[in-house]
Amino acid sequence: MGTSLFERINQRYLEGFHNEPKQSLQPIWGYASVPLLSLEEACEPLLTIIPRLPCYIWIAKRNSTEPAEGLTQDESAAIHLYTMEWDASDNSNPDSLYSHLNNTLKMVDRTKLRPWFRYLKLFLTGLVKLPIAPRQTVWRGVRKDCSADYSPGTEVTWWAFSSYTTSLSVLESDIYLGNIGTRTLFSIETFNGRTVRAHSHFSNEDEILLLPGTFFEVKSRLNPAPDLHIIHLCQKRPPYDLLEPPFKAIPIAGLIGSPTPPVSVSEAFYSFDGNTLDLYSKHNGRTMGGSVHFRQDYVATGQAIVLNQSNTTWIEISNNFNIIESNVTVEAFIMLLKPRVDGNIFQFSSDFQMGLRNDILFMSFDPNVNVSGKSVISTDDWHHVAFVYDASKKLATMYIDGIADGSKSNITPRFSTNRNLSAPAMIGHGFYGAIDHLSISVTAKRNDIILWDASVAAYYPMDRLQPNDQGPNGLNGTSAGISSTKGMLNEAFTFNNSDAYFEAFGFTWLGMPRRSFSLAFWIRYEGSPGAFLTVANPSTCLLVLGIRSDDHKLVAYLPNATRSRSSVTVVGAVMPQVWVHVAFTWSLENRAILYSSGFIQGESPDAVVLSNYQGDNSSYPYTITLGTYSGSADCIGGGLYPSEHFMGTLDELYVFARELSHAEIKLRVGAMNS
């Protein structure tokens, strides 16, 4: 690899900030759910984006065998890789990883960041482990006049990672800005920079790195010489989080496993929102055979593809997947539209297929190596299915709704040893039903990750007034009138007026009869009773949780919860004005159970069927509302009155598409109180 000027100087002192977008961008969110991977695995989605990347990964790993400051080798190597300059001896615009990443961070379309999620998780995890540099003034610059964009008193956001030097003399040297020509010098007061010298390719410089979404106030703008402009910036805390933290202070492993990836973080992801395109545009499909149509999908914010096989129909993917000697995970939400379905959900080749045989899951690795499930999948209901092959263990496992349904060991696929997958891959060949959110990952996902993908319908951390869903389905909410305060974990939503609310739409499966579900969250009651959580669609009320005014007890009100359409009220304990963990679960087997502080406080065997069983419009997707409910459904009852407005604070809301066990709830409470 040749030596060039780009390799001898740190170009990041001069790049990446003078073409910041003029408009405010959406926060950088979603990457934190991805598991920590090796640098090689984290960079897999980037191989088609950044030229010669494997070579630079290899160099970064070799230069990080003894990582400093408590980082792992992969975390240190991720930082080292970011600081490397690609050889630009014959290219004035080098293809360095940091250039691609920072350009993407400044794009309005945040979906362009998804191939970067794995790398961002590893890179930012390493960065936030580094000691925070002391408050100081740092420097960077550019050989042009940027002064018109920085008026004193205004506020600006830099969306890219930005590098600074602590030495003004370094920046004024001839290889950087020099002392002649048009140039803008930035003098910046920082309070949370990271010194990356111990992990950098430029180990002789004290480079300070600031994270994406750094917020500044312009303090002054000077023009001491005709061709020199000096901008003084002071870092400020933004009014809202612009960058999601890479991990939480307390893990959620006690309940549902480590923070885990949305199904969309993968080698390929098909949302089927009116088309058959891969989200990453590497493995786009096209319809073959008969026709397809689209319907409301699992999360009600998009569409799902429907194959009815009136003529044999499938989706063909001409650019097949490189899975030779590789781990593989295929996941999807499916709905069978008739019984006794025999068809493939996904087919890598004629040897390697996965789907259903008479409504039971199967995997086929060649005509003589097959894996069969045990359970018959019901029709007219959404189910999450997953097929995992772990090449290192030679183990194949299949899952229904996050639960292992069949496995087989000592499997060596024929394609792993004797031929490439040259034929097109196929989705849905012979399948009769709907498919949604199909993903292919070249990793063997753990069972806790599969359970997260299958059963966490939504997770709202409620930090810094952000209504975003950090679960796998992206059911972001909206809010008004709420304020942010210190929560049980990080920050929380406070409801302190009659107009305050948070709501999230799209819970399709709550409209399906007999579907188990759970809600779990933390609450701090502040003395004003009323309903604080409502689950309803425009015509039907499913559940109301609140605090009664006459005795200040926690109650769960279930309209139309019996076969005779009578309501059921489950009464819990008196609510103290401190943080309390509350959970509500319902299943056909155990009916309605209300928990607080990890204990069962009330239950009702009478809640045999909920209002989603009653037909009519009850199957329309449901909305979850916190605070004041203003919808059209009749949700009055259980000693909760519309004239009363709950005042208090809520934090860490989880919505599960399954029943949590008592042990899981106790474990969650214990983990947060430890």
XYZ file of C-alpha atoms in Angstrom:
674
model
C 0.000 0.000 0.000
C 1.630 3.254 -1.114
C 2.384 6.310 0.984
C 0.588 9.519 0.133
C -0.042 12.958 1.555
C -3.443 11.690 2.739
C -1.714 9.051 4.837
C 0.751 11.541 6.379
C -1.801 14.119 7.583
C -5.052 13.874 9.504
C -7.595 15.026 6.922
C -10.379 14.911 9.513
C -9.199 18.236 10.986
C -10.202 19.816 7.664
C -13.255 17.809 6.571
C -16.827 16.916 7.329
C -18.466 20.042 8.761
C -18.619 22.720 6.058
C -21.385 20.931 4.125
C -23.716 20.255 7.048
C -27.419 20.197 6.023
C -29.299 23.449 6.471
C -32.395 21.721 7.852
C -32.749 19.962 11.197
C -32.445 16.201 10.824
C -34.117 13.393 12.729
C -32.154 12.016 15.702
C -29.771 9.130 15.086
C -31.687 6.226 16.566
C -32.036 2.475 16.174
C -28.452 1.216 16.081
C -28.198 0.598 19.840
C -30.419 -2.494 19.626
C -27.796 -4.310 17.555
C -25.629 -6.828 19.469
C -21.906 -6.228 19.751
C -20.166 -8.151 16.979
C -16.605 -8.614 15.840
C -15.259 -5.893 13.575
C -15.442 -8.254 10.610
C -19.121 -9.029 11.291
C -19.945 -5.391 12.035
C -18.558 -4.323 8.656
C -20.255 -7.025 6.547
C -23.085 -4.710 5.330
C -20.445 -2.153 4.268
C -18.428 -4.399 1.964
C -20.330 -3.219 -1.104
C -20.164 0.423 0.004
C -16.485 0.908 0.855
C -13.773 -0.361 -1.516
C -10.948 -2.566 -0.211
C -12.495 -2.654 3.250
C -11.345 -6.189 4.271
C -7.675 -5.198 3.939
C -8.108 -2.189 6.218
C -10.078 -4.262 8.742
C -7.172 -6.716 8.845
C -4.676 -3.899 9.433
C -6.829 -2.332 12.162
C -7.163 -5.658 13.991
C -3.403 -6.299 13.820
C -2.719 -2.841 15.235
C -5.143 -3.411 18.130
C -3.900 -6.659 19.659
C -3.157 -4.926 22.985
C -6.040 -2.459 23.382
C -5.710 0.284 25.968
C -8.211 1.855 28.367
C -10.259 -1.290 28.949
C -11.550 -1.674 25.392
C -11.831 -5.002 23.620
C -9.698 -5.637 20.562
C -12.702 -5.179 18.264
C -13.776 -1.917 19.937
C -10.249 -0.523 19.687
C -9.929 -1.728 16.084
C -13.232 -0.036 15.178
C -11.777 3.291 16.338
C -8.501 2.572 14.531
C -10.387 1.776 11.331
C -12.294 5.059 11.559
C -9.043 7.041 11.791
C -7.372 5.368 8.801
C -6.917 7.175 5.486
C -7.432 5.042 2.375
C -4.480 5.227 -0.034
C -5.210 8.195 -2.305
C -2.062 8.206 -4.407
C -4.151 8.107 -7.582
C -7.380 9.555 -6.186
C -7.781 13.026 -4.733
C -10.972 11.941 -2.960
C -10.052 8.909 -0.863
C -12.672 6.305 -0.006
C -11.902 6.263 3.719
C -14.527 4.706 5.944
C -14.963 7.925 7.920
C -15.771 9.862 4.728
C -18.561 7.439 3.785
C -19.915 7.318 7.345
C -19.944 11.068 7.890
C -21.579 11.741 4.536
C -24.314 9.251 5.456
C -24.812 10.814 8.899
C -25.625 14.111 7.175
C -28.298 12.621 4.887
C -31.947 13.510 5.439
C -33.002 9.898 4.707
C -32.152 8.124 7.959
C -32.800 4.681 6.424
C -29.440 5.087 4.669
C -27.812 4.599 8.072
C -29.140 1.077 8.585
C -26.214 -0.714 6.897
C -23.998 1.183 9.375
C -25.866 0.083 12.518
C -23.531 -2.815 13.351
C -20.405 -0.706 12.960
C -21.923 2.248 14.848
C -22.777 -0.007 17.794
C -19.198 -1.312 18.025
C -17.538 2.057 17.311
C -19.672 4.082 19.742
C -19.463 1.425 22.459
C -15.692 1.785 22.312
C -15.809 5.584 22.228
C -18.081 6.023 25.235
C -15.815 3.743 27.279
C -12.956 6.200 26.797
C -12.373 8.810 29.508
C -14.066 12.120 28.761
C -11.524 14.763 27.871
C -11.454 17.777 30.235
C -13.247 20.975 29.302
C -10.943 22.731 26.899
C -10.671 24.722 23.699
C -9.925 22.667 20.592
C -9.349 23.607 16.974
C -10.228 22.648 13.452
C -10.515 24.480 10.152
C -11.182 24.551 6.433
C -9.589 26.283 3.442
C -12.647 28.352 2.535
C -14.810 31.125 3.968
C -17.629 29.599 6.061
C -18.348 32.691 8.138
C -21.718 33.434 6.519
C -23.143 30.217 8.010
C -22.227 31.130 11.607
C -23.945 34.254 12.889
C -23.258 35.104 16.560
C -26.078 33.988 18.854
C -27.341 31.236 16.553
C -27.253 27.514 17.335
C -25.922 24.820 15.014
C -25.785 21.030 15.004
C -22.950 19.038 13.450
C -24.345 15.647 12.485
C -21.078 13.930 11.580
C -18.284 12.726 13.833
C -15.874 15.661 14.075
C -12.141 15.684 14.843
C -10.164 18.415 16.579
C -6.606 19.107 17.630
C -5.608 20.547 20.985
C -2.675 22.348 19.338
C -3.330 25.463 17.289
C 0.232 25.282 15.961
C -0.531 21.883 14.386
C -3.478 23.335 12.492
C -1.474 26.382 11.389
C 1.309 24.239 9.917
C 1.689 24.236 6.146
C 0.353 20.677 5.727
C -2.972 21.738 7.262
C -4.311 25.326 7.022
C -1.044 27.213 6.815
C -0.887 31.001 7.188
C -1.889 32.192 3.730
C -5.005 31.893 1.588
C -8.699 31.938 2.456
C -9.413 29.861 5.530
C -11.852 29.537 8.435
C -10.553 28.586 11.858
C -12.955 27.156 14.455
C -12.192 27.694 18.136
C -14.479 25.350 20.063
C -15.154 24.963 23.786
C -16.028 21.300 24.413
C -17.093 19.323 27.479
C -17.453 15.694 26.353
C -14.833 14.997 23.697
C -12.942 11.704 23.568
C -9.169 11.475 23.140
C -8.589 8.632 20.671
C -4.780 8.766 20.476
C -4.270 5.345 22.106
C -6.416 3.722 19.414
C -5.731 5.953 16.413
C -3.791 5.375 13.223
C -2.294 8.819 14.016
C -0.719 7.834 17.330
C 1.458 10.968 17.504
C -1.452 13.441 17.676
C -3.900 14.258 20.464
C -7.012 13.991 18.324
C -10.267 14.848 20.105
C -13.416 13.289 18.653
C -16.915 14.666 19.171
C -19.948 12.490 18.496
C -22.696 12.998 15.900
C -25.434 15.402 16.892
C -23.102 17.742 18.787
C -24.902 21.017 19.471
C -23.168 24.430 19.540
C -23.893 28.095 20.147
C -22.013 30.584 17.981
C -20.311 32.963 20.429
C -18.418 35.220 18.050
C -17.220 35.674 14.486
C -13.965 37.516 13.813
C -12.162 38.591 10.672
C -8.659 39.578 11.912
C -7.168 39.428 8.409
C -8.731 39.717 4.927
C -8.410 35.980 4.267
C -8.799 34.637 7.831
C -12.118 34.044 9.606
C -12.304 32.808 13.202
C -15.543 31.293 14.517
C -15.887 30.752 18.277
C -18.316 27.933 19.157
C -19.394 26.722 22.591
C -20.779 23.210 22.972
C -24.234 23.019 24.574
C -26.536 20.234 25.616
C -29.329 20.002 23.000
C -32.975 20.199 24.119
C -33.475 16.575 23.018
C -31.205 13.574 22.551
C -29.879 13.693 18.995
C -27.813 10.500 19.318
C -29.044 7.332 20.988
C -26.620 6.009 23.653
C -25.056 2.694 22.568
C -26.153 0.908 25.721
C -28.130 1.516 28.895
C -26.600 1.740 32.334
C -28.602 -1.286 33.526
C -29.032 -4.243 31.146
C -32.444 -5.713 30.458
C -30.984 -9.218 30.238
C -32.919 -10.311 33.310
C -36.185 -10.143 31.412
C -35.732 -10.735 27.724
C -32.015 -11.033 27.074
C -29.491 -8.418 26.098
C -30.562 -5.475 23.949
C -30.978 -7.138 20.617
C -31.393 -6.240 16.963
C -34.527 -5.327 15.114
C -35.284 -7.817 12.384
C -34.349 -5.127 9.877
C -30.642 -5.232 10.817
C -29.550 -7.969 8.459
C -27.951 -8.916 5.159
C -31.311 -8.350 3.487
C -34.680 -7.113 4.702
C -37.992 -7.191 2.844
C -40.703 -4.963 4.335
C -43.065 -5.775 1.415
C -44.556 -2.293 1.620
C -46.104 -2.469 -1.834
C -42.960 -3.906 -3.454
C -40.434 -6.765 -3.288
C -37.296 -4.666 -2.814
C -34.509 -5.323 -0.330
C -34.098 -2.424 2.089
C -30.357 -2.407 1.347
C -30.895 -2.748 -2.441
C -28.434 -5.646 -2.698
C -30.905 -8.511 -3.108
C -34.007 -7.017 -4.731
C -36.719 -9.469 -5.745
C -39.243 -9.685 -8.569
C -42.584 -11.467 -8.778
C -42.657 -14.625 -10.885
C -45.544 -16.858 -11.974
C -48.918 -15.562 -10.839
C -49.928 -12.278 -9.273
C -49.554 -11.019 -5.725
C -51.341 -8.372 -3.732
C -50.620 -6.500 -0.519
C -52.567 -6.146 2.708
C -52.271 -4.572 6.154
C -49.108 -5.869 7.755
C -48.147 -7.128 11.201
C -47.402 -3.676 12.591
C -50.116 -1.759 10.676
C -47.716 0.939 9.479
C -46.980 -0.676 6.123
C -48.050 -3.675 4.064
C -47.476 -7.414 3.779
C -47.281 -9.462 0.589
C -49.983 -12.076 -0.085
C -49.404 -15.123 -2.288
C -52.553 -17.126 -3.051
C -51.063 -19.651 -5.512
C -53.984 -19.533 -7.925
C -51.002 -19.900 -10.220
C -47.673 -20.992 -8.781
C -46.171 -17.719 -7.558
C -42.912 -16.723 -5.898
C -40.423 -13.885 -5.490
C -37.143 -14.454 -7.319
C -33.853 -12.961 -6.083
C -31.294 -13.186 -8.861
C -28.396 -11.981 -6.674
C -28.222 -14.926 -4.284
C -26.522 -14.889 -0.895
C -22.947 -15.834 -0.084
C -23.580 -18.319 2.710
C -20.928 -20.910 1.887
C -19.735 -22.326 5.229
C -21.686 -19.537 6.920
C -24.161 -19.102 9.727
C -27.660 -18.195 8.577
C -30.821 -16.847 10.217
C -34.066 -16.322 8.297
C -36.964 -14.631 10.112
C -40.422 -13.510 9.054
C -43.932 -12.835 10.252
C -46.396 -15.072 8.420
C -50.160 -15.558 8.294
C -51.563 -18.735 6.767
C -54.778 -18.097 4.842
C -55.823 -21.734 4.535
C -55.029 -24.982 6.375
C -52.542 -27.659 5.253
C -50.063 -25.335 3.560
C -47.101 -26.945 1.791
C -44.712 -24.264 0.600
C -41.374 -22.588 1.075
C -40.933 -19.368 2.990
C -37.364 -19.021 1.733
C -35.184 -21.091 -0.568
C -31.454 -20.494 -1.041
C -31.191 -23.416 -3.465
C -32.933 -26.648 -4.393
C -31.011 -28.225 -1.500
C -31.409 -25.540 1.154
C -35.080 -24.685 1.807
C -37.227 -23.659 4.750
C -40.986 -23.412 5.026
C -44.017 -25.516 5.951
C -45.166 -29.046 5.280
C -48.814 -29.502 6.223
C -48.635 -26.367 8.433
C -45.526 -27.634 10.305
C -42.113 -25.966 9.996
C -39.335 -27.724 8.126
C -35.766 -27.131 6.956
C -34.184 -29.145 4.159
C -30.426 -29.187 3.546
C -30.488 -31.875 0.859
C -32.927 -34.698 0.018
C -31.598 -36.809 2.889
C -31.139 -34.169 5.605
C -34.366 -32.638 6.900
C -35.498 -31.005 10.129
C -39.165 -31.052 11.145
C -41.043 -29.042 13.731
C -43.671 -30.262 16.168
C -46.424 -27.639 16.206
C -49.205 -26.962 13.714
C -49.332 -23.253 12.869
C -52.838 -21.819 13.081
C -54.493 -19.963 10.203
C -55.645 -16.328 10.080
C -53.194 -15.255 12.767
C -49.770 -13.624 12.637
C -46.855 -15.778 13.779
C -43.143 -15.088 13.914
C -41.033 -17.902 12.470
C -37.259 -18.233 12.483
C -34.833 -20.698 10.924
C -31.262 -20.743 12.271
C -28.241 -22.710 11.088
C -25.104 -22.499 13.251
C -22.215 -23.695 11.081
C -19.741 -23.917 13.982
C -22.079 -26.213 15.931
C -23.556 -27.879 12.816
C -26.926 -27.235 14.451
C -30.245 -26.272 12.831
C -33.060 -24.840 14.978
C -36.546 -23.596 14.102
C -38.727 -21.261 16.174
C -42.407 -20.320 16.327
C -43.172 -17.071 18.150
C -39.724 -17.126 19.746
C -39.965 -20.679 21.107
C -37.798 -23.489 19.702
C -40.010 -25.930 17.801
C -37.477 -28.357 16.360
C -33.739 -28.856 15.966
C -31.165 -31.257 14.569
C -27.412 -31.519 15.095
C -24.459 -32.850 13.075
C -25.664 -31.205 9.867
C -23.209 -30.390 7.089
C -25.130 -28.829 4.202
C -24.187 -30.021 0.743
C -23.773 -26.452 -0.502
C -21.197 -25.688 2.216
C -18.617 -28.018 0.759
C -19.110 -28.613 -2.926
C -20.724 -25.737 -4.812
C -21.767 -22.099 -4.862
C -25.322 -20.847 -4.776
C -25.468 -19.750 -8.391
C -29.218 -20.203 -8.951
C -31.637 -17.465 -7.821
C -33.010 -17.527 -4.291
C -36.790 -17.617 -3.868
C -39.364 -16.332 -1.395
C -42.771 -17.954 -0.989
C -42.652 -20.700 -3.631
C -45.878 -22.656 -3.030
C -46.695 -20.649 0.097
C -50.368 -19.677 0.606
C -50.689 -16.675 2.878
C -49.116 -13.371 3.897
C -45.438 -12.703 4.597
C -44.049 -9.603 6.300
C -40.690 -8.300 7.585
C -38.625 -11.119 6.114
C -34.930 -10.852 6.981
C -31.824 -12.856 6.122
C -28.814 -12.572 8.442
C -25.439 -14.232 7.948
C -25.193 -14.935 11.657
C -26.691 -17.588 13.914
C -28.941 -15.575 16.198
C -29.173 -16.674 19.824
C -32.501 -17.836 21.214
C -32.878 -14.680 23.337
C -32.482 -12.517 20.239
C -35.090 -14.584 18.402
C -37.428 -14.176 21.378
C -36.868 -10.403 21.299
C -37.619 -10.218 17.574
C -40.713 -12.380 17.952
C -42.331 -11.065 21.105
C -41.263 -7.503 21.871
C -43.967 -5.553 20.100
C -42.588 -2.218 21.313
C -40.202 -0.721 23.861
C -40.318 2.945 24.856
C -37.397 4.096 27.071
C -39.030 7.552 27.440
C -35.699 9.359 27.625
C -35.436 13.103 26.868
C -39.031 13.345 25.568
C -38.250 10.951 22.714
C -41.393 8.965 21.726
C -39.414 6.456 19.651
C -39.870 2.697 19.798
C -36.581 0.903 20.493
C -38.084 -2.523 19.874
C -37.841 -4.440 16.592
C -40.928 -2.972 14.904
C -40.374 0.794 14.913
C -43.815 1.789 16.245
C -42.801 5.342 17.071
C -45.284 7.401 19.028
C -46.346 11.022 19.322
C -46.831 13.158 22.406
C -47.966 16.553 23.640
C -48.002 18.363 26.949
C -45.567 16.017 28.690
C -42.320 16.991 30.379
C -39.098 15.128 31.064
C -37.772 14.309 34.508
C -35.392 11.887 36.186
C -36.747 8.395 35.716
C -36.295 4.963 37.174
C -33.710 4.488 34.421
C -32.283 7.610 32.821
C -35.281 9.886 32.166
C -39.069 9.540 32.132
C -42.304 11.156 30.915
C -44.191 13.302 33.413
C -47.919 13.915 32.929
C -48.848 16.988 34.955
C -51.756 18.564 33.079
C -55.079 17.459 31.615
C -53.861 17.721 28.020
C -50.718 15.610 28.412
C -50.594 12.380 26.437
C -48.379 9.913 24.591
C -49.806 7.527 22.004
C -48.477 4.883 19.642
C -50.506 3.284 16.846
C -50.131 0.026 14.963
C -50.663 -2.883 17.348
C -52.387 -5.205 14.868
C -52.028 -8.402 16.867
C -53.907 -6.917 19.844
C -56.991 -7.098 17.639
C -56.662 -10.850 17.229
C -58.757 -13.048 19.531
C -57.009 -15.205 22.099
C -53.595 -13.580 21.546
C -51.596 -13.371 24.769
C -50.035 -10.031 25.633
C -48.264 -8.197 28.439
C -47.535 -4.612 29.417
C -44.738 -3.735 31.845
C -43.532 -0.319 33.016
C -42.525 1.846 35.973
C -44.869 4.447 37.468
C -44.570 7.139 40.131
C -47.989 8.290 41.317
C -48.207 11.918 42.441
C -51.599 11.947 44.152
C -53.978 12.807 41.309
C -55.880 9.619 40.292
C -57.298 8.585 36.942
C -56.560 6.415 33.928
C -52.929 6.469 32.826
C -52.872 3.755 30.119
C -55.570 2.950 27.563
C -55.530 0.347 24.790
C -58.259 1.019 22.222
C -59.106 1.374 18.565
C -61.742 3.811 17.247
C -64.638 1.507 18.122
C -63.407 -0.871 20.817
C -61.734 -0.473 24.203
C -59.501 -3.396 25.166
C -57.865 -2.354 28.445
C -57.622 0.608 30.812
C -55.110 0.845 33.659
C -55.522 3.541 36.272
C -55.745 4.553 39.918
C -59.176 4.867 41.534
C -60.050 8.073 43.335
C -62.014 6.504 46.197
C -59.233 4.269 47.544
C -56.141 5.073 45.393
C -55.856 1.454 44.321
C -54.393 0.259 41.050
C -57.080 -1.190 38.751
C -57.264 -2.871 35.363
C -60.588 -2.356 33.595
C -61.505 -4.784 30.782
C -64.715 -3.911 28.886
C -66.539 -6.804 27.206
C -64.236 -9.383 28.786
C -66.703 -12.255 29.114
C -68.740 -14.280 26.649
C -71.823 -12.327 27.747
C -69.936 -9.064 27.025
C -69.735 -8.042 30.667
C -66.828 -5.973 31.907
C -64.200 -7.183 34.375
C -62.266 -5.045 36.854
C -59.102 -6.404 38.452
C -58.195 -4.532 41.636
C -54.633 -4.257 42.879
C -52.828 -2.633 45.779
C -52.926 0.934 47.053
C -50.416 2.926 45.010
C -47.733 4.717 47.025
C -46.150 7.918 45.731
C -42.825 6.281 44.890
C -41.506 4.348 41.903
C -43.443 1.092 41.466
C -43.147 -1.529 38.746
C -46.533 -2.459 37.241
C -47.329 -5.268 34.818
C -50.526 -6.606 33.296
C -50.728 -9.933 31.488
C -53.496 -11.793 29.726
C -53.570 -15.268 28.227
C -56.296 -17.766 27.463
C -54.780 -20.139 30.025
C -54.191 -17.773 32.957
C -56.617 -14.944 32.108
C -56.040 -11.454 33.531
C -53.286 -10.881 36.110
C -52.249 -7.529 37.599
C -48.810 -7.140 39.213
C -47.084 -4.417 41.178
C -43.588 -4.514 42.682
C -43.167 -8.025 41.282
C -46.127 -9.514 43.177
C -49.546 -10.647 41.960
C -51.964 -8.058 43.357
C -55.120 -9.107 41.553
C -56.405 -11.591 38.994
C -59.671 -12.567 37.374
C -60.552 -15.952 35.896
C -63.698 -14.299 34.512
C -61.796 -12.480 31.746
C -62.257 -15.404 29.383
C -62.369 -13.413 26.146
C -61.499 -9.764 25.694
C -63.248 -7.227 23.500
C -61.030 -8.202 20.564
C -63.034 -11.450 20.464
C -66.347 -9.724 19.826
C -65.934 -9.250 16.066
C -67.141 -6.219 14.121
C -64.404 -3.578 14.191
C -62.568 -5.007 17.189
C -59.801 -6.384 14.968
C -58.776 -2.914 13.756
C -55.211 -2.088 14.915
C -55.021 -0.743 18.441
C -53.433 2.403 19.845
C -51.764 2.600 23.257
C -52.327 5.927 25.008
C -50.556 7.145 28.134
C -52.100 10.022 30.030
C -55.305 11.611 28.767
C -57.313 9.417 26.369
C -59.418 11.374 23.868
C -60.411 8.615 21.452
C -63.913 7.635 20.371
C -64.173 4.212 22.045
C -66.160 3.833 25.269
C -63.467 3.261 27.908
C -65.376 4.464 30.972
C -65.640 2.031 33.876
C -63.792 0.298 36.666
C -64.087 3.306 38.957
C -62.100 5.462 36.523
C -63.820 8.639 35.325
C -63.063 10.914 32.338
C -63.244 13.990 34.583
C -60.188 12.713 36.472
C -56.737 13.265 35.015
C -53.847 11.186 36.239
C -50.760 13.094 37.257
C -47.502 11.269 37.669
C -44.503 9.872 35.851
C -44.092 6.798 33.622
C -40.889 5.113 32.464
C -39.590 2.089 30.530
C -42.768 0.827 28.827
C -42.561 -2.638 27.250
C -45.340 -4.164 25.144
C -45.059 -7.923 24.625
C -46.875 -10.177 22.176
C -46.808 -12.963 24.759
C -47.580 -13.555 28.423
C -44.703 -12.762 30.754
C -44.268 -15.261 33.548
C -44.288 -14.256 37.201
C -40.611 -15.198 37.393
C -39.730 -12.878 34.496
C -41.545 -9.975 36.113
C -39.827 -10.544 39.477
C -36.482 -10.734 37.714
C -37.131 -7.439 35.963
C -38.003 -5.697 39.225
C -34.961 -7.173 40.952
C -32.601 -6.105 38.173
C -33.762 -2.492 38.345
C -33.664 -2.339 42.144
C -30.238 -3.953 42.482
